[in-house]
Short mmCIF file of C-alpha atoms in Angstrom, two decimals:
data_model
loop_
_atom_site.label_atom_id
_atom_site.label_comp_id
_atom_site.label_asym_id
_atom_site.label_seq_id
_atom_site.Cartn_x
_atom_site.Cartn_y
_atom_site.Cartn_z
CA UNK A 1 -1.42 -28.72 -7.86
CA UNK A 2 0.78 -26.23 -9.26
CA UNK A 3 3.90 -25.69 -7.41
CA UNK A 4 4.66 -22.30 -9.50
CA UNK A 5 1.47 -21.47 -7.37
CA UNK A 6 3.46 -21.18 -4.30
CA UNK A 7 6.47 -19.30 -5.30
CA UNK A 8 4.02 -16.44 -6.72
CA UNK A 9 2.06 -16.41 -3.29
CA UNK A 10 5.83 -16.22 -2.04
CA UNK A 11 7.24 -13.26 -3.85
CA UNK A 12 8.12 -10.37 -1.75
CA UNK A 13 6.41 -8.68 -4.84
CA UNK A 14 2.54 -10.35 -4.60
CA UNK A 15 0.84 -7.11 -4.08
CA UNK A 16 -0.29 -8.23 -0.70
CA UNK A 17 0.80 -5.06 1.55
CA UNK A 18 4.25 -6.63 2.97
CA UNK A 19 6.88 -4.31 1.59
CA UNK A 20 5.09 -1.57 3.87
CA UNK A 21 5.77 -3.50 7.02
CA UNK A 22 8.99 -4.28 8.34
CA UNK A 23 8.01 -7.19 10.69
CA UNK A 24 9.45 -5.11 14.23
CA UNK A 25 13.22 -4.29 12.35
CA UNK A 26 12.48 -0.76 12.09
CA UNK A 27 11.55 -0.80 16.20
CA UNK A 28 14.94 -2.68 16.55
CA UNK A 29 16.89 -0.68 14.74
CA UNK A 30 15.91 2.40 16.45
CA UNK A 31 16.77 0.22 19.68
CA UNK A 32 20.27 -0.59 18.24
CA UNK A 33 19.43 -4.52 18.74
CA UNK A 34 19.75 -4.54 14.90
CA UNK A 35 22.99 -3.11 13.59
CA UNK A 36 24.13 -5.15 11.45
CA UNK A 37 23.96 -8.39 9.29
CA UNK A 38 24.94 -10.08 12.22
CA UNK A 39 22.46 -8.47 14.47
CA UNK A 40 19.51 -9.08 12.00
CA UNK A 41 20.48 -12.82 11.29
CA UNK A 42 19.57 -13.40 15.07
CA UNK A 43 16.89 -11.32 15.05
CA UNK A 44 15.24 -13.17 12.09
CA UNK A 45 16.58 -16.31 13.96
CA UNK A 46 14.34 -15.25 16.84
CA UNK A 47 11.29 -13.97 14.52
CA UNK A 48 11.36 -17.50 12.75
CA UNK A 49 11.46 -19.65 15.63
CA UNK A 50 8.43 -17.71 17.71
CA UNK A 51 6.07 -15.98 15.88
CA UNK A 52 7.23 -17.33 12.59
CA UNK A 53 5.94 -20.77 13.71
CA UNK A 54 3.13 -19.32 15.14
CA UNK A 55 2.07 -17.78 11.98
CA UNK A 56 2.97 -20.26 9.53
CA UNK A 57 0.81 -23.35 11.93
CA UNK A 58 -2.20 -20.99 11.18
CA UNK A 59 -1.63 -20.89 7.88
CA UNK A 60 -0.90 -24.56 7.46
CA UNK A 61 -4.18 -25.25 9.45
CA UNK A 62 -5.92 -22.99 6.77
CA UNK A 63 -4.40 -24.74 3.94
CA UNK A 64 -5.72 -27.79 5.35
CA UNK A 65 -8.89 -27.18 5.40
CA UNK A 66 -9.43 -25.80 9.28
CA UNK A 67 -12.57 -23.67 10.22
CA UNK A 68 -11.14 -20.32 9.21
CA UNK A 69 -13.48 -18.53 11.88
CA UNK A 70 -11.82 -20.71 14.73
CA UNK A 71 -8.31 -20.28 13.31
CA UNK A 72 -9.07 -16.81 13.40
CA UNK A 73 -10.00 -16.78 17.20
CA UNK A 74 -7.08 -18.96 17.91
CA UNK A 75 -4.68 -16.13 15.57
CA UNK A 76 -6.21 -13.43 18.12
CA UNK A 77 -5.45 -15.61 21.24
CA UNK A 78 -1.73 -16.14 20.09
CA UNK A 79 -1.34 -12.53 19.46
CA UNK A 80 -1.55 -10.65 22.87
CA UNK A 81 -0.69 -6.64 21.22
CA UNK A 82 -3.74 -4.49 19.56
CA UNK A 83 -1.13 -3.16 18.09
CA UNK A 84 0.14 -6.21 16.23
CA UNK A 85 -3.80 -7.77 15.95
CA UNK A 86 -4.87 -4.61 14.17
CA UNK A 87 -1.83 -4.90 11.97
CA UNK A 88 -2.06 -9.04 11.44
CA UNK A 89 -6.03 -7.96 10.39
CA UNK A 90 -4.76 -5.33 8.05
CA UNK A 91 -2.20 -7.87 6.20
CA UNK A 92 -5.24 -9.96 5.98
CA UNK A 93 -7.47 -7.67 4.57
CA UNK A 94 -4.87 -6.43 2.01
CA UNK A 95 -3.51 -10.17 1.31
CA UNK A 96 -7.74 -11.12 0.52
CA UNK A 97 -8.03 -8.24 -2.53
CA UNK A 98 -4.67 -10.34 -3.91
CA UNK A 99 -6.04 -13.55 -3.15
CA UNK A 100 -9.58 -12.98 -4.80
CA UNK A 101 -8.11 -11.70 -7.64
CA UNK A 102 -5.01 -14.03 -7.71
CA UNK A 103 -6.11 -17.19 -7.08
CA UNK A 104 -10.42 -17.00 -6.67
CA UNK A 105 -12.13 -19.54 -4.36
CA UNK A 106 -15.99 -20.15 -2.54
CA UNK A 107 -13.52 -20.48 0.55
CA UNK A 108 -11.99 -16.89 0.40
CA UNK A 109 -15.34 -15.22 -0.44
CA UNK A 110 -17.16 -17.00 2.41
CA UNK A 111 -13.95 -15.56 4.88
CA UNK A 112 -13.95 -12.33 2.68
CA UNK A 113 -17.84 -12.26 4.02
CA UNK A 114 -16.90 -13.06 7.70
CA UNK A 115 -14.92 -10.59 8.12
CA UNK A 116 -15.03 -7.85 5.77
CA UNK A 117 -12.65 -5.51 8.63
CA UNK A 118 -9.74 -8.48 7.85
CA UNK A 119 -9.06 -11.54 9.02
CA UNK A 120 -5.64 -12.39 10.52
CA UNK A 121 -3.16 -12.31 7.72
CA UNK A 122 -1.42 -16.10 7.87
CA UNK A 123 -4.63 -17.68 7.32
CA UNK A 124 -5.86 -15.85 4.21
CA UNK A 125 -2.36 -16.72 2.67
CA UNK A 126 -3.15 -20.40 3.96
CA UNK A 127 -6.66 -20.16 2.31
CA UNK A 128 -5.33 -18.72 -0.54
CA UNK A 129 -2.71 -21.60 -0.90
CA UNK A 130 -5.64 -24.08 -0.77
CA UNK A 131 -7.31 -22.13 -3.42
CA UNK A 132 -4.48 -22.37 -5.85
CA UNK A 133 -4.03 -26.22 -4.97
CA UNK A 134 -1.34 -26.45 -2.58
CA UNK A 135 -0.38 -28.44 0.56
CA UNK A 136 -0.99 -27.07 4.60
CA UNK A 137 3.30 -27.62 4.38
CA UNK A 138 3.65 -25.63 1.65
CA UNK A 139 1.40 -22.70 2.89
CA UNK A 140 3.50 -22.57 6.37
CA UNK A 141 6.68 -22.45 3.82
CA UNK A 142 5.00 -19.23 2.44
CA UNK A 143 4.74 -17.92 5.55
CA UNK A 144 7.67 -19.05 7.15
CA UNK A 145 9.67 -17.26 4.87
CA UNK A 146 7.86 -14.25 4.37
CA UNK A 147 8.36 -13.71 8.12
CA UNK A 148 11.91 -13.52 7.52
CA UNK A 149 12.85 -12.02 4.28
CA UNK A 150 9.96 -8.84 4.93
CA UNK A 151 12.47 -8.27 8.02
CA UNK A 152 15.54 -8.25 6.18
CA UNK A 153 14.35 -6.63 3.23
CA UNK A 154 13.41 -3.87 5.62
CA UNK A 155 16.86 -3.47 6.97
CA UNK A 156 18.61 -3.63 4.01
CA UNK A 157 16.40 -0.23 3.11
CA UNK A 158 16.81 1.02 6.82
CA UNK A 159 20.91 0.48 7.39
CA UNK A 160 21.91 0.42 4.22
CA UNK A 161 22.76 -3.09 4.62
CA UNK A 162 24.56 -4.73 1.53
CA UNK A 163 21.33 -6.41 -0.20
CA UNK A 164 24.52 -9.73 -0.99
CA UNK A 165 24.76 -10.10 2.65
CA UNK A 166 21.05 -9.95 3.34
CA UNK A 167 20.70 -12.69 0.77
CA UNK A 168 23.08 -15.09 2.18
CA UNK A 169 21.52 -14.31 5.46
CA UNK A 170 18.19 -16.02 4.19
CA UNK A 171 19.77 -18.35 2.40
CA UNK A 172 21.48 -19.64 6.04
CA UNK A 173 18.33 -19.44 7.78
CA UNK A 174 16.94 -22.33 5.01
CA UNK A 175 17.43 -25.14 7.21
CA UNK A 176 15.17 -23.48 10.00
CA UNK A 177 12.78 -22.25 7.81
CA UNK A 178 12.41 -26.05 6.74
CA UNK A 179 12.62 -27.43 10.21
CA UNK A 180 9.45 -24.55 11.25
CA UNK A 181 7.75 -25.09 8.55
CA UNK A 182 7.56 -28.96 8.80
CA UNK A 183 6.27 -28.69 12.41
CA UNK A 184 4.13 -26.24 11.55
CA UNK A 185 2.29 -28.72 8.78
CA UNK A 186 2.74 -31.63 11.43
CA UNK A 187 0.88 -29.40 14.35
CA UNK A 188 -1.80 -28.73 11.55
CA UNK A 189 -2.31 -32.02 11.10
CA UNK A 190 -3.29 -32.84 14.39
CA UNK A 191 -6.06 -30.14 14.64
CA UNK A 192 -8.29 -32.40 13.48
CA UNK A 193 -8.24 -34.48 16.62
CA UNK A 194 -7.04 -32.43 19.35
CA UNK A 195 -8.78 -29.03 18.07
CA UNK A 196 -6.80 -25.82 17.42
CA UNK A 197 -4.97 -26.07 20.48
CA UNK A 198 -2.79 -28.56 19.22
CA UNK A 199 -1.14 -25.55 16.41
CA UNK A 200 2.09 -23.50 18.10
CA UNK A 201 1.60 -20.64 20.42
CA UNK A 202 5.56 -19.60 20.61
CA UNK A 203 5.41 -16.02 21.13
CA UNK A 204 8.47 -12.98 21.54
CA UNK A 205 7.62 -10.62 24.14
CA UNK A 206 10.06 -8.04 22.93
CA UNK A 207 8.95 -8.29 19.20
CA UNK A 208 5.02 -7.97 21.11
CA UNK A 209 6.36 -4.64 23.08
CA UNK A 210 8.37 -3.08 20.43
CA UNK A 211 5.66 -3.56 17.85
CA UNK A 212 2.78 -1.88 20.47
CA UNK A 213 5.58 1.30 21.00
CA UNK A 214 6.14 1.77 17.13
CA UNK A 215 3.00 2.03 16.49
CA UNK A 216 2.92 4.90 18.72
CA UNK A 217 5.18 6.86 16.64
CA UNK A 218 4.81 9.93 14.74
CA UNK A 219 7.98 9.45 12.21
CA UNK A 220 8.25 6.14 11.29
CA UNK A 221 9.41 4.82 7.16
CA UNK A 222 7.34 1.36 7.92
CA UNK A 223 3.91 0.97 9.28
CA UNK A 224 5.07 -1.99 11.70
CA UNK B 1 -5.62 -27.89 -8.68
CA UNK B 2 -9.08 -26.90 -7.44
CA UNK B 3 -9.62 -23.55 -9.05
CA UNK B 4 -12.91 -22.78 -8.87
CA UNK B 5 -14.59 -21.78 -12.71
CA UNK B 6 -14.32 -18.06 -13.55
CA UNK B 7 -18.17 -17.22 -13.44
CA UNK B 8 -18.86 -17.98 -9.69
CA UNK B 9 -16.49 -15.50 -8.88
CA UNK B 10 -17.25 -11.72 -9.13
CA UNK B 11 -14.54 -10.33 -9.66
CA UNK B 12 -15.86 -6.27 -8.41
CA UNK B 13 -14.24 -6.41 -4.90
CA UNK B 14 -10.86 -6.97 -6.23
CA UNK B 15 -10.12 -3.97 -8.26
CA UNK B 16 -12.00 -0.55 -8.53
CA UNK B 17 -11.30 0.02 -12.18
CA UNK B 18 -15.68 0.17 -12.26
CA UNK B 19 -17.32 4.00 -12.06
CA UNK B 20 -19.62 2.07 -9.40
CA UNK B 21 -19.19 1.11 -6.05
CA UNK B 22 -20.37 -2.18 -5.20
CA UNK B 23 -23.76 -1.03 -3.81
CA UNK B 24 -24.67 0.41 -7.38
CA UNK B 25 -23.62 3.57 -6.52
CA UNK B 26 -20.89 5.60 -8.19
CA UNK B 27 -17.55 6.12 -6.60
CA UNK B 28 -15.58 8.97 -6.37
CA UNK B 29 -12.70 10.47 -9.41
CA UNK B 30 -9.37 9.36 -7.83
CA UNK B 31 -6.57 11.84 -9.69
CA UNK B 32 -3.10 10.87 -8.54
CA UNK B 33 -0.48 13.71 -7.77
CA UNK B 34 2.83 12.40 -8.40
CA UNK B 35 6.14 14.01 -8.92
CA UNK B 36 9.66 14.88 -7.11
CA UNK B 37 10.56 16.24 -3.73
CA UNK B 38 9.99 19.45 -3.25
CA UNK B 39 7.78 20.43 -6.30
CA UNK B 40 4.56 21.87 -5.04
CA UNK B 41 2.47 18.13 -4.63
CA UNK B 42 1.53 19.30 -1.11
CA UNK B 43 0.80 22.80 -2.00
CA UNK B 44 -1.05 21.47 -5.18
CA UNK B 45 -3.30 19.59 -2.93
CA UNK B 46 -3.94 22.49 -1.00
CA UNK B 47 -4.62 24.79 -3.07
CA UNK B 48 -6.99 22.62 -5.19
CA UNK B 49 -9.12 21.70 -1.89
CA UNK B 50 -9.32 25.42 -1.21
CA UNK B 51 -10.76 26.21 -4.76
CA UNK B 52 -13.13 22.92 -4.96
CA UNK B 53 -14.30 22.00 -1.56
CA UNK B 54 -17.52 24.28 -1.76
CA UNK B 55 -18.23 22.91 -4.68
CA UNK B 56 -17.79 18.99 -4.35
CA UNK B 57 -16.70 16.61 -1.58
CA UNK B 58 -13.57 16.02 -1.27
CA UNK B 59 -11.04 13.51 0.56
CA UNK B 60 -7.31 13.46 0.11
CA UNK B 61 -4.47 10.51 0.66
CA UNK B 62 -1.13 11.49 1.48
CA UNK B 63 2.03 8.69 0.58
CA UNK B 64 4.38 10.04 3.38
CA UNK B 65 7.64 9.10 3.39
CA UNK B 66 8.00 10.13 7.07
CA UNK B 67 4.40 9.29 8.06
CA UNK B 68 2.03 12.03 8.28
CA UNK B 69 4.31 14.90 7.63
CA UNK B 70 2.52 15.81 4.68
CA UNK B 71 -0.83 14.78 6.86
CA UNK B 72 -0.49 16.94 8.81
CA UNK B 73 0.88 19.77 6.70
CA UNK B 74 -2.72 19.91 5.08
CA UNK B 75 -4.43 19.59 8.43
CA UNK B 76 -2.03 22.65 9.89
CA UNK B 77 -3.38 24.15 6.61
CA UNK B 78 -7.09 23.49 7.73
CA UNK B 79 -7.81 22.59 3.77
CA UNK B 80 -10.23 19.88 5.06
CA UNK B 81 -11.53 18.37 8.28
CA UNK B 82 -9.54 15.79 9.88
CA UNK B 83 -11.62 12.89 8.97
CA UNK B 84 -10.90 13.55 5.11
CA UNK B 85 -7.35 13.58 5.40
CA UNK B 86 -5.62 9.64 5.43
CA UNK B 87 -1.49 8.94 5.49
CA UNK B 88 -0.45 5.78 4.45
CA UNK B 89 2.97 4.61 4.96
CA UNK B 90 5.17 3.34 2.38
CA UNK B 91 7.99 1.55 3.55
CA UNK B 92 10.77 3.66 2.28
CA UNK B 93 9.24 3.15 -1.17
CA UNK B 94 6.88 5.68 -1.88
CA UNK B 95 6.80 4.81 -5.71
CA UNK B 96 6.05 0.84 -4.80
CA UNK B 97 2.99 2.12 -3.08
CA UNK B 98 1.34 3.96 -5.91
CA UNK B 99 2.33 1.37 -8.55
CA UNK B 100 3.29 -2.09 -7.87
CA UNK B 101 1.42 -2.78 -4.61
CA UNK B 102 -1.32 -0.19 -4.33
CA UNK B 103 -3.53 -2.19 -1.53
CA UNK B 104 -2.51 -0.01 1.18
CA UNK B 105 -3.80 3.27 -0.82
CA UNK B 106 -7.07 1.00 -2.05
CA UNK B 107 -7.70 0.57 1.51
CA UNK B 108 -7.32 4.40 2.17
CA UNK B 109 -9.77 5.51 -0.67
CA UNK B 110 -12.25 2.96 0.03
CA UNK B 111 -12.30 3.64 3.85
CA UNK B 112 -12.74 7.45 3.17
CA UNK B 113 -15.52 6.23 0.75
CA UNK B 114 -17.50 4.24 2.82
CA UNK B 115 -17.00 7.44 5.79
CA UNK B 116 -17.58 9.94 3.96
CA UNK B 117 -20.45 8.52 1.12
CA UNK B 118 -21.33 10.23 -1.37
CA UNK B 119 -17.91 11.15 -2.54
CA UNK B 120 -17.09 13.13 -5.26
CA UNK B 121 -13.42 13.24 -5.65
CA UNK B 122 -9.96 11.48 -3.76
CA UNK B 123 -6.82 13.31 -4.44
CA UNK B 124 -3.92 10.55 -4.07
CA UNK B 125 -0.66 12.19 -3.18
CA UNK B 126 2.62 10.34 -4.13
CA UNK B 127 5.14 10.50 -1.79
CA UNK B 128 8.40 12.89 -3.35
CA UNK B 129 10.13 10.62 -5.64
CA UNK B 130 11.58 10.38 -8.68
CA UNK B 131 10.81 10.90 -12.43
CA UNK B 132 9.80 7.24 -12.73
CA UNK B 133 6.99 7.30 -10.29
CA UNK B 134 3.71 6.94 -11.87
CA UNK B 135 0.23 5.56 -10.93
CA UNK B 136 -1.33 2.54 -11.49
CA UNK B 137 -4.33 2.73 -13.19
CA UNK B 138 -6.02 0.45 -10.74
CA UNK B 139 -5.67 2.68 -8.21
CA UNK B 140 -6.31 5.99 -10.13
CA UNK B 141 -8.36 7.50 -13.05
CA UNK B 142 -6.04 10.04 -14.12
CA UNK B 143 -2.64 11.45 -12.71
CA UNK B 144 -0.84 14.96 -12.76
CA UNK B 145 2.66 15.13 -12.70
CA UNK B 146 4.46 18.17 -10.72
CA UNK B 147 7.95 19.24 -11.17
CA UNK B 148 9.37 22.93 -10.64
CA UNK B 149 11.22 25.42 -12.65
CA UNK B 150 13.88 25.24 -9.95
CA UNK B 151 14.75 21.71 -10.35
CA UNK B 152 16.51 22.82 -13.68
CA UNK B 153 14.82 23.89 -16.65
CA UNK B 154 16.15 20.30 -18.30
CA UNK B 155 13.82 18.69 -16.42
CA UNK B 156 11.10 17.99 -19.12
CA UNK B 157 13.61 17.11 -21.88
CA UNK B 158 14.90 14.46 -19.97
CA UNK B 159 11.53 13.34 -19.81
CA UNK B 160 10.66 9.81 -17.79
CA UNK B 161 7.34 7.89 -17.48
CA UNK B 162 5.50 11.03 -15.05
CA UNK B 163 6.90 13.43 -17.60
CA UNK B 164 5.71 11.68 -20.76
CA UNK B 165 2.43 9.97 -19.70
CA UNK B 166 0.66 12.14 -16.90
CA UNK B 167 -2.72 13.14 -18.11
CA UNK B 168 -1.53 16.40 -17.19
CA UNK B 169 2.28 18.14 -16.36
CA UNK B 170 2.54 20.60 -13.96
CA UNK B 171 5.44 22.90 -14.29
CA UNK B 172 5.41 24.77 -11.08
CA UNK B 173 6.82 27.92 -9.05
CA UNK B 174 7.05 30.15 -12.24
CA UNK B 175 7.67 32.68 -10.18
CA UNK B 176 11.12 31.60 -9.16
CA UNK B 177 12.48 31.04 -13.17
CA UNK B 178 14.21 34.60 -13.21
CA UNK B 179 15.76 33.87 -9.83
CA UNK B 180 17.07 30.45 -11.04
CA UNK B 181 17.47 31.28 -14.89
CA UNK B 182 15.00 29.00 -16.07
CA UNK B 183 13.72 29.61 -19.54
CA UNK B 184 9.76 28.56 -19.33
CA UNK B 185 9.60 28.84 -23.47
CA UNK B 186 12.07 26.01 -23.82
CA UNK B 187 10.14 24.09 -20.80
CA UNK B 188 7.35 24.41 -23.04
CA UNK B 189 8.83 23.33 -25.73
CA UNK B 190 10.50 20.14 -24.20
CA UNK B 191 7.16 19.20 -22.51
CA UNK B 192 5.18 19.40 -25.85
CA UNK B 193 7.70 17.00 -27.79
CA UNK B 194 7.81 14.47 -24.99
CA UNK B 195 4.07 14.92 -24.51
CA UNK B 196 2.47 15.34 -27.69
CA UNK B 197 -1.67 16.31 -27.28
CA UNK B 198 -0.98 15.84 -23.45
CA UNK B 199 -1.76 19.04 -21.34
CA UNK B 200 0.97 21.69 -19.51
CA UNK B 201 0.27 24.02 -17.14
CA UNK B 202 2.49 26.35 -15.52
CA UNK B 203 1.52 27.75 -12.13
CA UNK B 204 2.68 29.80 -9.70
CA UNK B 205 0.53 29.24 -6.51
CA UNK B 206 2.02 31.99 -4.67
CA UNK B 207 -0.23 34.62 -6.85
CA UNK B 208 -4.18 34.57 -6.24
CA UNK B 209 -5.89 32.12 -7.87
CA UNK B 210 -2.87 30.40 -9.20
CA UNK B 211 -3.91 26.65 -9.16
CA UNK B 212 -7.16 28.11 -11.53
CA UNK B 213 -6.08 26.18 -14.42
CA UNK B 214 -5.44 22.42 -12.76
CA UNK B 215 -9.03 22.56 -10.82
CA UNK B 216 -10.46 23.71 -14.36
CA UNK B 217 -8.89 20.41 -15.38
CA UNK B 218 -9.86 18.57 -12.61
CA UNK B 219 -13.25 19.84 -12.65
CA UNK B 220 -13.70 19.08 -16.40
CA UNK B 221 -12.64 15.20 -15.81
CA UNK B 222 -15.04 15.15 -13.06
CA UNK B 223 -17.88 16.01 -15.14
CA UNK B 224 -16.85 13.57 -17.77
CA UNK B 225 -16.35 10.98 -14.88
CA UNK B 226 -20.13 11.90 -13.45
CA UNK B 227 -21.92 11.35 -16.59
CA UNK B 228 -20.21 8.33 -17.31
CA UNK B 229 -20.94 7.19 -13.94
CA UNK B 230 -24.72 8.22 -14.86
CA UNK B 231 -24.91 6.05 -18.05
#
C-alpha cells in the first residue's frame, strides 16, 4: 500500500465536491449556535462523535471489502433526512468521477454501474481507499476528518474566523478523530459475522433538522 | 497496492474532454463566461440565448454566489424555459468551482445533457470574481472573459489569467466610457499586447443587436466543434 494514497484521498482539495458543502455550519451559523471558534470546536465535537462515526464505519466497511449495495442500504437507514440522503448521494456521485479517475478499480465501476444516480458518499471514499491499497482504518481516518475540517473550513469563509485558530481547532480534535476512527475500523471488522448491523448508527437530530431546513433556502453560499 | 492495469479501465466517464458522449453521440460546445462582478456575464448570457435559441438548443449553468440569484435573473428574463436553466452553488468560492473542483458544474452539464438530448450548446456562467478566475479545460471548450469600461479603463493592462488567455475578451458597456472617462483606444491597445492573436470585442448590449459580434463567435466555434464532432 501506499500511504501517500490516503493523504491525497484526504485533501480538502481532491476534486471530490466538498468545498461546496459546509457539513450543517452554514445552518448553525444562521442559528447563532456557531459564533465562534469556540462554538464550532463543539460543534465539530458533536459532528465527529455522531455522524462522523457513522460515516467513517461505512467507509471502513467499504474499505474492507463489505457488499457495497448493502452498505449502501444500511447508509440510507442511518440517514433519516431526504434532504441529507440526496446530498450524501450527490457527494457520492461527485467523489466516483475522482475516484475513477484517481485511483481506477473493477470495484468502483461495478458500484459506478449500481448506481449511476450516486451512491452514499462515505462508501465510495471507502471503495476508493481499497482501490488505492489502503486499510478499512485508514479509510474511516479519511472520513473522519473530512467530516470535521469541511465544517470548519466553511466557517472560517462564513465568520471570518481566523484560518490559525481553525487549525488548532482540528489539530485538538486529533485525539477524537483517532479514538472514532479506530472504532469505526473495529465495528467494520465485525460485519463479517454479525452483518451490517454491527457498524455505528450514532445520529444528531439537530444536524438531521437543520440540514432538511437549509435546504429549503433560497440564499444560501453552501449547498448543505 | 492493488491497482488494477490501465487498459481495463475506460477512462470516458471520468472527464468530458471527448466531442462524444458516451453513447456515441456528440455532446454539446460548453463556452465558459467568466469575469468580475458586475460586468455584463448575466446580461451576456441573455442576450446570447435571445439571438441563438431559434437557431440551436441551448442550456445555461449559472455559478451563483447567492444561489440562484442569477437563476433566476434569466428565468425573470424568460431567455429559456425553466428546465434549461441549472444553479450550482459554490461555497463562497465561485472561482474553485470552475477550476479546481469542477464536479459540481460536470454534474450540471451532463444532467441538462441527458434532459435535454440532443444538445447543441451549454453556456457555463462563473460566478463574479476576480481577474484570476478562469476555466478548466475539463469542464469547458472555450471561455470568454467579460469586464466593463466602468471598472477603470486600466483594467486590461493589468491583465491576469481571464484577461490574457480567454479565447475571447469582452470589453463591455461602451456606452458608459464618456460617462466614466474611459478611453476604449487605449483598452484596445492594452488588450492586444496582453493578448496577442486573441480576439476583443467591445459591446454595448443596451443598443439593438449589441451582443452580434460574441454569438458570431460563438456560432463560428460551434460549427468548428460540429464537424469535428462529425469526423
Amino acid at each position: 500500500m501506499s500511504r501517500a494514497a490516503l493523504l491525497l484521498l484526504a485533501d480538502g482539495r481532491f476534486p471530490a465536491g466538498g468545498h461546496a458543502h459546509s457539513g450543517g455550519v452554514e445552518a448553525a451559523v444562521a442559528h447563532g449556535a456557531v459564533h465562534d471558534t469556540e462554538s464550532l470546536e463543539a460543534f465539530c465535537l458533536g459532528r465527529l462523535h455522531t455522524t462522523g462515526l457513522t460515516m467513517a464505519g461505512l467507509a471502513a466497511a467499504a474499505a474492507a471489502g463489505h457488499d457495497p449495495l448493502l452498505l449502501d442500504d444500511a447508509a440510507d437507514a442511518r440517514t433519516p433526512v431526504p434532504a441529507l440522503r440526496a446530498v450524501a448521494r450527490r457527494l457520492g456521485r461527485q467523489m466516483m468521477r475522482a475516484a475513477r479517475a484517481t485511483f481506477p478499480s473493477e470495484d468502483l465501476e461495478l458500484l459506478a454501474a449500481e448506481r449511476p444516480r450516486g451512491a452514499h458518499q462515505p462508501l465510495v471514499l471507502g471503495l476508493a481507499a481499497r482501490a488505492a491499497g489502503l486499510t478499512a482504518l485508514d479509510a474511516a481516518y479519511a472520513t473522519a476528518y473530512e467530516n470535521v475540517s469541511g465544517p470548519a473550513t466553511a466557517a472560517v469563509r462564513l465568520l471570518s474566523l481566523d484560518p490559525l485558530d481553525a487549525s488548532g481547532l482540528l489539530a485538538r480534535l486529533s485525539p477524537d478523530m483517532d479514538a472514532v476512527a479506530t472504532a469505526a475500523a473495529r465495528a467494520a471488522d465485525r460485519v463479517t459475522t454479525e452483518g451490517v448491523d454491527a457498524l455505528p448508527s450514532a445520529s444528531s437530530p439537530l444536524l438531521d433538522i437543520i440540514g432538511e431546513q437549509h435546504a429549503a433556502w433560497t440564499v444560501r453560499l453552501f449547498a448543505s | 497496492m492493488h491497482l488494477d492495469p490501465p487498459a481495463t479501465m475506460p477512462q470516458r466517464h471520468t472527464h468530458s474532454a471527448g466531442p462524444l458522449r458516451a453513447d456515441g453521440s456528440r455532446r454539446a460546445l460548453r463556452v465558459g463566461l467568466g469575469g468580475p462582478v458586475g460586468s455584463g456575464k448575466t446580461a451576456s448570457v441573455a442576450a446570447l440565448c435571445r439571438t441563438l435559441r431559434d437557431r440551436w438548443s441551448i442550456a445555461v449553468v449559472t455559478n451563483d454566489i447567492y444561489t440562484r440569484e442569477d437563476a433566476e435573473y434569466l428565468l425573470r428574463e424568460a431567455v429559456l424555459p425553466p428546465e434549461r436553466i441549472t444553479a450550482v452553488e459554490t461555497g463562497a468560492c465561485p472561482h474553485t468551482a470552475i477550476r479546481d473542483d469542477i464536479s459540481a458544474n460536470l454534474e450540471a452539464v451532463e444532467h441538462l445533457e441527458e434532459t435535454l438530448h440532443p444538445l447543441d450548446l451549454v453556456l457555463i456562467e462563473s460566478g463574479g470574481d476576480n481577474l484570476t478566475a478562469t476555466f478548466s479545460k475539463g469542464l469547458v471548450d472555450v471561455q470568454i472573459f467579460v469586464i466593463d469600461v466602468s471598472s477603470g479603463d486600466d483594467i486590461p493592462r493589468k491583465g491576469g489569467p481571464g484577461i490574457t488567455t480567454a479565447d475571447l475578451l469582452v470589453v463591455n458597456k461602451t456606452d458608459l466610457a464618456p460617462h466614466v472617462g474611459a478611453d476604449l483606444a487605449a483598452m484596445a491597445v492594452d488588450a492586444e499586447r496582453q493578448r496577442g492573436d486573441l480576439p476583443v470585442v467591445f459591446t454595448s448590449l443596451t443598443s439593438d443587436d449589441g451582443i452580434r459580434e460574441v454569438a458570431d463567435w460563438v456560432t463560428a466555434h460551434l460549427s468548428e466543434w460540429r464537424v469535428k464532432a462529425a469526423v
